[in-house]
Amino acid sequence: MKVAVLVMLVFQLLAKGFAQQTEDYAAHILEHVRPQVSEVIQQQAALEVIARLLPQQQAEKFRVTIDSSMERNSFSLFKGEEVSDPSEVQITASSGVAATKAFYHYLRYWCRVLVAWEGSQLNLPAVLPPVNVTIKAPSSIIYYQNVCTWSYSFTWWSWPQWRRHIDWMALQGITLSLAPFQEDLWTQVFLEYNLTHAQIDDHLSGPGFFAWQRMGNIRGWGGPLTASFTQFAHTLQVRVVGEMRRLGMAVALPAFAGHLPVQFRTLYPTVSFANVSVWNNFPPQYASPLFLDPTEPLFAEIGSRFLQLAIKTYGTDHVYFSDPFNEIDPALPSGKYLSSVSEAIYSTMVQVDPDAIWLLQGWMFVKNPFWSDRAIRSFLSAVPLGRMLVLDLQSEQYPQYGRTASYAGQPFIWCMLSNFGGTLGMLGSVGNVFRGIRETRDNSTYTLLGTGITPEGINQNYALYEFALEMGWNAKLDSTEQWFGDYAVARYGNDSDERAQQAWNIFLRTVYAFEGLELMRGKYTFNRRPSSKIRPWTWYDVHTFNQGLELLLSFAEEAPCNQLCQYDLVDATRQCLQHTADALYLTLMDSFKKRDLTSFRLHSSLFLQLLSDLDVLLRTNEHFLLGPWLDSAKAHAETTLERRKYEYNARIQITLWGPQGQIVDYANKQWAGMVQDFFLPRWRVFLGELDKALATNGTINDLKIRDKIFRTVELPFVSDSKHYATQPSGDTVRTARTLYERWTNDVPPLKPLPGSPGGRRKPEKRRNKWYN
């Protein structure tokens, strides 16, 4: 005990000393994570964002001045009688992105409007209200993106979608993000090393799986990559990066992490390569790319060649991301080896760019016994302080800055991850985010440099992400209840009444109050592969949540229900039906165990009917349709073969993920079409087998049933080419009310859902600690 206390004291002293030193070292990072273009260009880019968002007559009321001599991430807003034109809003900001954040700050808090991923509410008052405010962000960097976001959400995006999204990033004041596409660069580099096109095809994955190929987890899965997609993605990234920089954002580019095609072992027989450990039981043809030891001279050669090409192609803000050990353990645990690896990776960067900053995901340290305190310190300390910037990737649940002595003194960014795989389901840890950022910011022993969001997938739980980003800009945000009440007004319009605000206050206290350590992955009962061993649970009171839904429904029935209101109705009603499906499962399984065939048939019939009804509900909103995901994938094709390949990528990523279901359901989506043709048929097979067993007084074998589901439902779905609707159908408000009444009032008594305060419970045993 005494030793443990002594070790903790040592770490605290180290952290305090690191924090004092890092104030100076962080200056190098801040020097580069800032605008690289002129004030005039930033001003024009900011005005263009405003012009795209508002009608011309309204947009012309805003005047923008960029003054780079102002404090970093600061702005002032003024509208009053003291100027020549009192109808205009004057924005003066330190950068283009600070100006667009100022613009949105005014819209959001003075005009009560909202811009979200799923739509906007932009009913500005006829006369713009007066304002006189100056704000300096407490965060030096506002970060956005996870390396996985490009696969789970952005894979099939074209320029119009990116255009809107960059505008949203600008409105949120994001100052640093990623430009991860690199397959164009690697194709050129590999050809220079005399790999054939066939060998490169064997290595590069399909578009749906780029993220994991880049991190060395898999190779070739979903491929081969076509030349047309490579060119499309290259052209798109040039445009995306250019527009972000025009606004004053900084962009991190990829750097070499050591992962190579297996053919390099033959090309360089005397070089030390390691086979990457098999990830998630992938079959040999898709597993284990080579890992080139960073201490080998060849590493510096390849890494320098790659980075030079990246800079030549995409320019540079001197920030480069490299994650050599994402869910992969290093070859040796010794501190000397880990230091040499880290030093070699960084040295390769500075050989090409003397001002290089290494952006590292801290994910590899989370719940991984390999990374002892000594190993972490050895790895991080090999890079000069202030030349590495660490993303504490899931600070709201598994913060690592405490146990790592503030990352051995390296500056870090407090990040909220929240979502894995882009799955749907209302979930959030608002309290953890609110307390975590404030407490970390107030603790001078930490080397905190910024805040941000790092979701694996977007387009869900939007309020949570805007809240977390606002925490990075608003030092005076001191009430989550007030913020979410204002959010409801901005989302639905000034004519929204107290019922909408009360509904969101209930959501804040229920679905968005998760504080446990359970690995939530968006897999509830009906959207999991059927089994007799599922254990539904919830971290909040379902009855209280339903009160929030009832308030939202009554508001929507009596007031204008805009596109955001309709989206929320579908989402919250979907959540309600999800609860009922959980309870039905528990009840029918209880009937099965009691050998009560009549009760089993009643509840299994209800379960299947609920899924059919859910599909009807989801069809009423464009954001809950399978069709757009599949059609956007096929739209990139130039040939029939490409069309089949891209649709396969899109279908298998959200279902089986791997060829034999290695990470089944990890990225599943509760979308119309997928419920009807994937989730429902799986449960029909499963419940049919249970019914047969009851009728014949037999038993069931989960493994055999799973195999039957795989053969008869899952494999046919991923190889199918059925077309799905891309436009909604039906009345959202009426459908939501009908199904809410049907599935909360018109069902027989069901077993209650188990749960516990805050979501703390003993997790289920899983094959894989991350994905199942």
PDB file of N, CA, C and O in Angstrom, residues 43-82:
ATOM      1  N   GLN A  43     -11.661  35.762 -44.394  1.00  0.00           N
ATOM      2  CA  GLN A  43     -12.854  36.599 -44.361  1.00  0.00           C
ATOM      3  C   GLN A  43     -13.827  36.203 -45.463  1.00  0.00           C
ATOM      4  O   GLN A  43     -15.035  36.046 -45.227  1.00  0.00           O
ATOM      5  N   GLN A  44     -13.313  36.006 -46.663  1.00  0.00           N
ATOM      6  CA  GLN A  44     -14.159  35.621 -47.786  1.00  0.00           C
ATOM      7  C   GLN A  44     -14.792  34.263 -47.555  1.00  0.00           C
ATOM      8  O   GLN A  44     -15.976  34.059 -47.825  1.00  0.00           O
ATOM      9  N   ALA A  45     -14.011  33.305 -47.042  1.00  0.00           N
ATOM     10  CA  ALA A  45     -14.538  31.966 -46.783  1.00  0.00           C
ATOM     11  C   ALA A  45     -15.646  32.008 -45.735  1.00  0.00           C
ATOM     12  O   ALA A  45     -16.672  31.323 -45.860  1.00  0.00           O
ATOM     13  N   ALA A  46     -15.465  32.827 -44.696  1.00  0.00           N
ATOM     14  CA  ALA A  46     -16.487  32.946 -43.651  1.00  0.00           C
ATOM     15  C   ALA A  46     -17.764  33.560 -44.209  1.00  0.00           C
ATOM     16  O   ALA A  46     -18.885  33.107 -43.905  1.00  0.00           O
ATOM     17  N   LEU A  47     -17.635  34.589 -45.021  1.00  0.00           N
ATOM     18  CA  LEU A  47     -18.810  35.215 -45.628  1.00  0.00           C
ATOM     19  C   LEU A  47     -19.549  34.240 -46.540  1.00  0.00           C
ATOM     20  O   LEU A  47     -20.785  34.263 -46.634  1.00  0.00           O
ATOM     21  N   GLU A  48     -18.801  33.363 -47.217  1.00  0.00           N
ATOM     22  CA  GLU A  48     -19.438  32.367 -48.081  1.00  0.00           C
ATOM     23  C   GLU A  48     -20.252  31.367 -47.266  1.00  0.00           C
ATOM     24  O   GLU A  48     -21.319  30.919 -47.699  1.00  0.00           O
ATOM     25  N   VAL A  49     -19.761  30.991 -46.085  1.00  0.00           N
ATOM     26  CA  VAL A  49     -20.534  30.097 -45.206  1.00  0.00           C
ATOM     27  C   VAL A  49     -21.849  30.763 -44.828  1.00  0.00           C
ATOM     28  O   VAL A  49     -22.927  30.145 -44.896  1.00  0.00           O
ATOM     29  N   ILE A  50     -21.781  32.023 -44.438  1.00  0.00           N
ATOM     30  CA  ILE A  50     -22.992  32.758 -44.062  1.00  0.00           C
ATOM     31  C   ILE A  50     -23.958  32.846 -45.236  1.00  0.00           C
ATOM     32  O   ILE A  50     -25.167  32.637 -45.082  1.00  0.00           O
ATOM     33  N   ALA A  51     -23.433  33.115 -46.427  1.00  0.00           N
ATOM     34  CA  ALA A  51     -24.279  33.254 -47.624  1.00  0.00           C
ATOM     35  C   ALA A  51     -24.943  31.936 -48.008  1.00  0.00           C
ATOM     36  O   ALA A  51     -26.054  31.929 -48.547  1.00  0.00           O
ATOM     37  N   ARG A  52     -24.267  30.822 -47.760  1.00  0.00           N
ATOM     38  CA  ARG A  52     -24.875  29.527 -48.086  1.00  0.00           C
ATOM     39  C   ARG A  52     -25.969  29.158 -47.085  1.00  0.00           C
ATOM     40  O   ARG A  52     -26.883  28.406 -47.423  1.00  0.00           O
ATOM     41  N   LEU A  53     -25.876  29.684 -45.874  1.00  0.00           N
ATOM     42  CA  LEU A  53     -26.819  29.290 -44.828  1.00  0.00           C
ATOM     43  C   LEU A  53     -28.091  30.129 -44.845  1.00  0.00           C
ATOM     44  O   LEU A  53     -29.193  29.606 -44.601  1.00  0.00           O
ATOM     45  N   LEU A  54     -27.961  31.410 -45.128  1.00  0.00           N
ATOM     46  CA  LEU A  54     -29.097  32.321 -45.016  1.00  0.00           C
ATOM     47  C   LEU A  54     -29.491  32.885 -46.376  1.00  0.00           C
ATOM     48  O   LEU A  54     -28.673  32.970 -47.286  1.00  0.00           O
ATOM     49  N   PRO A  55     -30.735  33.315 -46.513  1.00  0.00           N
ATOM     50  CA  PRO A  55     -31.139  34.051 -47.720  1.00  0.00           C
ATOM     51  C   PRO A  55     -30.295  35.318 -47.860  1.00  0.00           C
ATOM     52  O   PRO A  55     -29.805  35.875 -46.869  1.00  0.00           O
ATOM     53  N   GLN A  56     -30.142  35.781 -49.074  1.00  0.00           N
ATOM     54  CA  GLN A  56     -29.253  36.898 -49.358  1.00  0.00           C
ATOM     55  C   GLN A  56     -29.559  38.124 -48.507  1.00  0.00           C
ATOM     56  O   GLN A  56     -28.652  38.773 -47.960  1.00  0.00           O
ATOM     57  N   GLN A  57     -30.830  38.444 -48.350  1.00  0.00           N
ATOM     58  CA  GLN A  57     -31.207  39.641 -47.610  1.00  0.00           C
ATOM     59  C   GLN A  57     -30.758  39.570 -46.156  1.00  0.00           C
ATOM     60  O   GLN A  57     -30.342  40.575 -45.565  1.00  0.00           O
ATOM     61  N   GLN A  58     -30.833  38.385 -45.564  1.00  0.00           N
ATOM     62  CA  GLN A  58     -30.384  38.213 -44.189  1.00  0.00           C
ATOM     63  C   GLN A  58     -28.864  38.139 -44.111  1.00  0.00           C
ATOM     64  O   GLN A  58     -28.241  38.723 -43.212  1.00  0.00           O
ATOM     65  N   ALA A  59     -28.237  37.398 -45.052  1.00  0.00           N
ATOM     66  CA  ALA A  59     -26.784  37.229 -45.021  1.00  0.00           C
ATOM     67  C   ALA A  59     -26.062  38.567 -45.126  1.00  0.00           C
ATOM     68  O   ALA A  59     -24.996  38.763 -44.518  1.00  0.00           O
ATOM     69  N   GLU A  60     -26.648  39.494 -45.875  1.00  0.00           N
ATOM     70  CA  GLU A  60     -26.001  40.787 -46.074  1.00  0.00           C
ATOM     71  C   GLU A  60     -25.987  41.645 -44.817  1.00  0.00           C
ATOM     72  O   GLU A  60     -25.319  42.684 -44.783  1.00  0.00           O
ATOM     73  N   LYS A  61     -26.701  41.231 -43.793  1.00  0.00           N
ATOM     74  CA  LYS A  61     -26.717  41.967 -42.531  1.00  0.00           C
ATOM     75  C   LYS A  61     -25.495  41.670 -41.663  1.00  0.00           C
ATOM     76  O   LYS A  61     -25.329  42.277 -40.594  1.00  0.00           O
ATOM     77  N   PHE A  62     -24.648  40.755 -42.083  1.00  0.00           N
ATOM     78  CA  PHE A  62     -23.488  40.366 -41.276  1.00  0.00           C
ATOM     79  C   PHE A  62     -22.211  40.880 -41.930  1.00  0.00           C
ATOM     80  O   PHE A  62     -21.997  40.698 -43.131  1.00  0.00           O
ATOM     81  N   ARG A  63     -21.379  41.536 -41.144  1.00  0.00           N
ATOM     82  CA  ARG A  63     -20.092  42.044 -41.579  1.00  0.00           C
ATOM     83  C   ARG A  63     -18.989  41.314 -40.819  1.00  0.00           C
ATOM     84  O   ARG A  63     -19.075  41.159 -39.602  1.00  0.00           O
ATOM     85  N   VAL A  64     -17.972  40.870 -41.535  1.00  0.00           N
ATOM     86  CA  VAL A  64     -16.907  40.061 -40.929  1.00  0.00           C
ATOM     87  C   VAL A  64     -15.560  40.750 -41.102  1.00  0.00           C
ATOM     88  O   VAL A  64     -15.216  41.185 -42.209  1.00  0.00           O
ATOM     89  N   THR A  65     -14.805  40.839 -40.012  1.00  0.00           N
ATOM     90  CA  THR A  65     -13.433  41.322 -40.042  1.00  0.00           C
ATOM     91  C   THR A  65     -12.545  40.295 -39.351  1.00  0.00           C
ATOM     92  O   THR A  65     -12.863  39.856 -38.230  1.00  0.00           O
ATOM     93  N   ILE A  66     -11.464  39.897 -40.003  1.00  0.00           N
ATOM     94  CA  ILE A  66     -10.509  38.964 -39.407  1.00  0.00           C
ATOM     95  C   ILE A  66      -9.301  39.771 -38.921  1.00  0.00           C
ATOM     96  O   ILE A  66      -8.702  40.521 -39.688  1.00  0.00           O
ATOM     97  N   ASP A  67      -8.995  39.575 -37.649  1.00  0.00           N
ATOM     98  CA  ASP A  67      -7.861  40.265 -37.033  1.00  0.00           C
ATOM     99  C   ASP A  67      -6.999  39.223 -36.328  1.00  0.00           C
ATOM    100  O   ASP A  67      -7.292  38.818 -35.201  1.00  0.00           O
ATOM    101  N   SER A  68      -5.941  38.781 -36.992  1.00  0.00           N
ATOM    102  CA  SER A  68      -5.101  37.713 -36.449  1.00  0.00           C
ATOM    103  C   SER A  68      -4.291  38.142 -35.235  1.00  0.00           C
ATOM    104  O   SER A  68      -3.662  37.307 -34.593  1.00  0.00           O
ATOM    105  N   SER A  69      -4.287  39.454 -34.913  1.00  0.00           N
ATOM    106  CA  SER A  69      -3.587  39.901 -33.710  1.00  0.00           C
ATOM    107  C   SER A  69      -4.411  39.664 -32.447  1.00  0.00           C
ATOM    108  O   SER A  69      -3.897  39.805 -31.331  1.00  0.00           O
ATOM    109  N   MET A  70      -5.678  39.308 -32.606  1.00  0.00           N
ATOM    110  CA  MET A  70      -6.514  39.006 -31.444  1.00  0.00           C
ATOM    111  C   MET A  70      -6.036  37.723 -30.776  1.00  0.00           C
ATOM    112  O   MET A  70      -5.299  36.927 -31.372  1.00  0.00           O
ATOM    113  N   GLU A  71      -6.496  37.512 -29.551  1.00  0.00           N
ATOM    114  CA  GLU A  71      -6.155  36.272 -28.866  1.00  0.00           C
ATOM    115  C   GLU A  71      -6.707  35.088 -29.641  1.00  0.00           C
ATOM    116  O   GLU A  71      -7.745  35.183 -30.306  1.00  0.00           O
ATOM    117  N   ARG A  72      -6.011  33.992 -29.541  1.00  0.00           N
ATOM    118  CA  ARG A  72      -6.389  32.775 -30.261  1.00  0.00           C
ATOM    119  C   ARG A  72      -7.829  32.385 -29.927  1.00  0.00           C
ATOM    120  O   ARG A  72      -8.273  32.464 -28.795  1.00  0.00           O
ATOM    121  N   ASN A  73      -8.567  31.942 -30.950  1.00  0.00           N
ATOM    122  CA  ASN A  73      -9.946  31.469 -30.787  1.00  0.00           C
ATOM    123  C   ASN A  73     -10.792  32.473 -30.009  1.00  0.00           C
ATOM    124  O   ASN A  73     -11.395  32.160 -28.970  1.00  0.00           O
ATOM    125  N   SER A  74     -10.849  33.683 -30.509  1.00  0.00           N
ATOM    126  CA  SER A  74     -11.658  34.708 -29.858  1.00  0.00           C
ATOM    127  C   SER A  74     -12.462  35.466 -30.901  1.00  0.00           C
ATOM    128  O   SER A  74     -12.116  35.480 -32.089  1.00  0.00           O
ATOM    129  N   PHE A  75     -13.543  36.094 -30.436  1.00  0.00           N
ATOM    130  CA  PHE A  75     -14.360  36.906 -31.337  1.00  0.00           C
ATOM    131  C   PHE A  75     -15.172  37.911 -30.528  1.00  0.00           C
ATOM    132  O   PHE A  75     -15.367  37.763 -29.317  1.00  0.00           O
ATOM    133  N   SER A  76     -15.631  38.915 -31.229  1.00  0.00           N
ATOM    134  CA  SER A  76     -16.570  39.872 -30.641  1.00  0.00           C
ATOM    135  C   SER A  76     -17.743  40.047 -31.595  1.00  0.00           C
ATOM    136  O   SER A  76     -17.581  39.980 -32.822  1.00  0.00           O
ATOM    137  N   LEU A  77     -18.906  40.256 -31.013  1.00  0.00           N
ATOM    138  CA  LEU A  77     -20.140  40.470 -31.766  1.00  0.00           C
ATOM    139  C   LEU A  77     -20.751  41.790 -31.317  1.00  0.00           C
ATOM    140  O   LEU A  77     -20.837  42.066 -30.112  1.00  0.00           O
ATOM    141  N   PHE A  78     -21.176  42.590 -32.285  1.00  0.00           N
ATOM    142  CA  PHE A  78     -21.821  43.847 -31.904  1.00  0.00           C
ATOM    143  C   PHE A  78     -22.912  44.208 -32.905  1.00  0.00           C
ATOM    144  O   PHE A  78     -22.729  44.130 -34.118  1.00  0.00           O
ATOM    145  N   LYS A  79     -24.054  44.599 -32.345  1.00  0.00           N
ATOM    146  CA  LYS A  79     -25.143  45.184 -33.133  1.00  0.00           C
ATOM    147  C   LYS A  79     -25.843  46.190 -32.225  1.00  0.00           C
ATOM    148  O   LYS A  79     -26.330  45.833 -31.152  1.00  0.00           O
ATOM    149  N   GLY A  80     -25.864  47.448 -32.635  1.00  0.00           N
ATOM    150  CA  GLY A  80     -26.476  48.481 -31.815  1.00  0.00           C
ATOM    151  C   GLY A  80     -26.569  49.801 -32.548  1.00  0.00           C
ATOM    152  O   GLY A  80     -26.198  49.933 -33.720  1.00  0.00           O
ATOM    153  N   GLU A  81     -27.037  50.805 -31.834  1.00  0.00           N
ATOM    154  CA  GLU A  81     -27.272  52.114 -32.425  1.00  0.00           C
ATOM    155  C   GLU A  81     -25.994  52.919 -32.613  1.00  0.00           C
ATOM    156  O   GLU A  81     -25.995  53.941 -33.277  1.00  0.00           O
ATOM    157  N   GLU A  82     -24.889  52.462 -32.024  1.00  0.00           N
ATOM    158  CA  GLU A  82     -23.669  53.261 -32.012  1.00  0.00           C
ATOM    159  C   GLU A  82     -22.891  53.218 -33.330  1.00  0.00           C
ATOM    160  O   GLU A  82     -21.832  53.826 -33.453  1.00  0.00           O
TER     161      GLU A  82
END
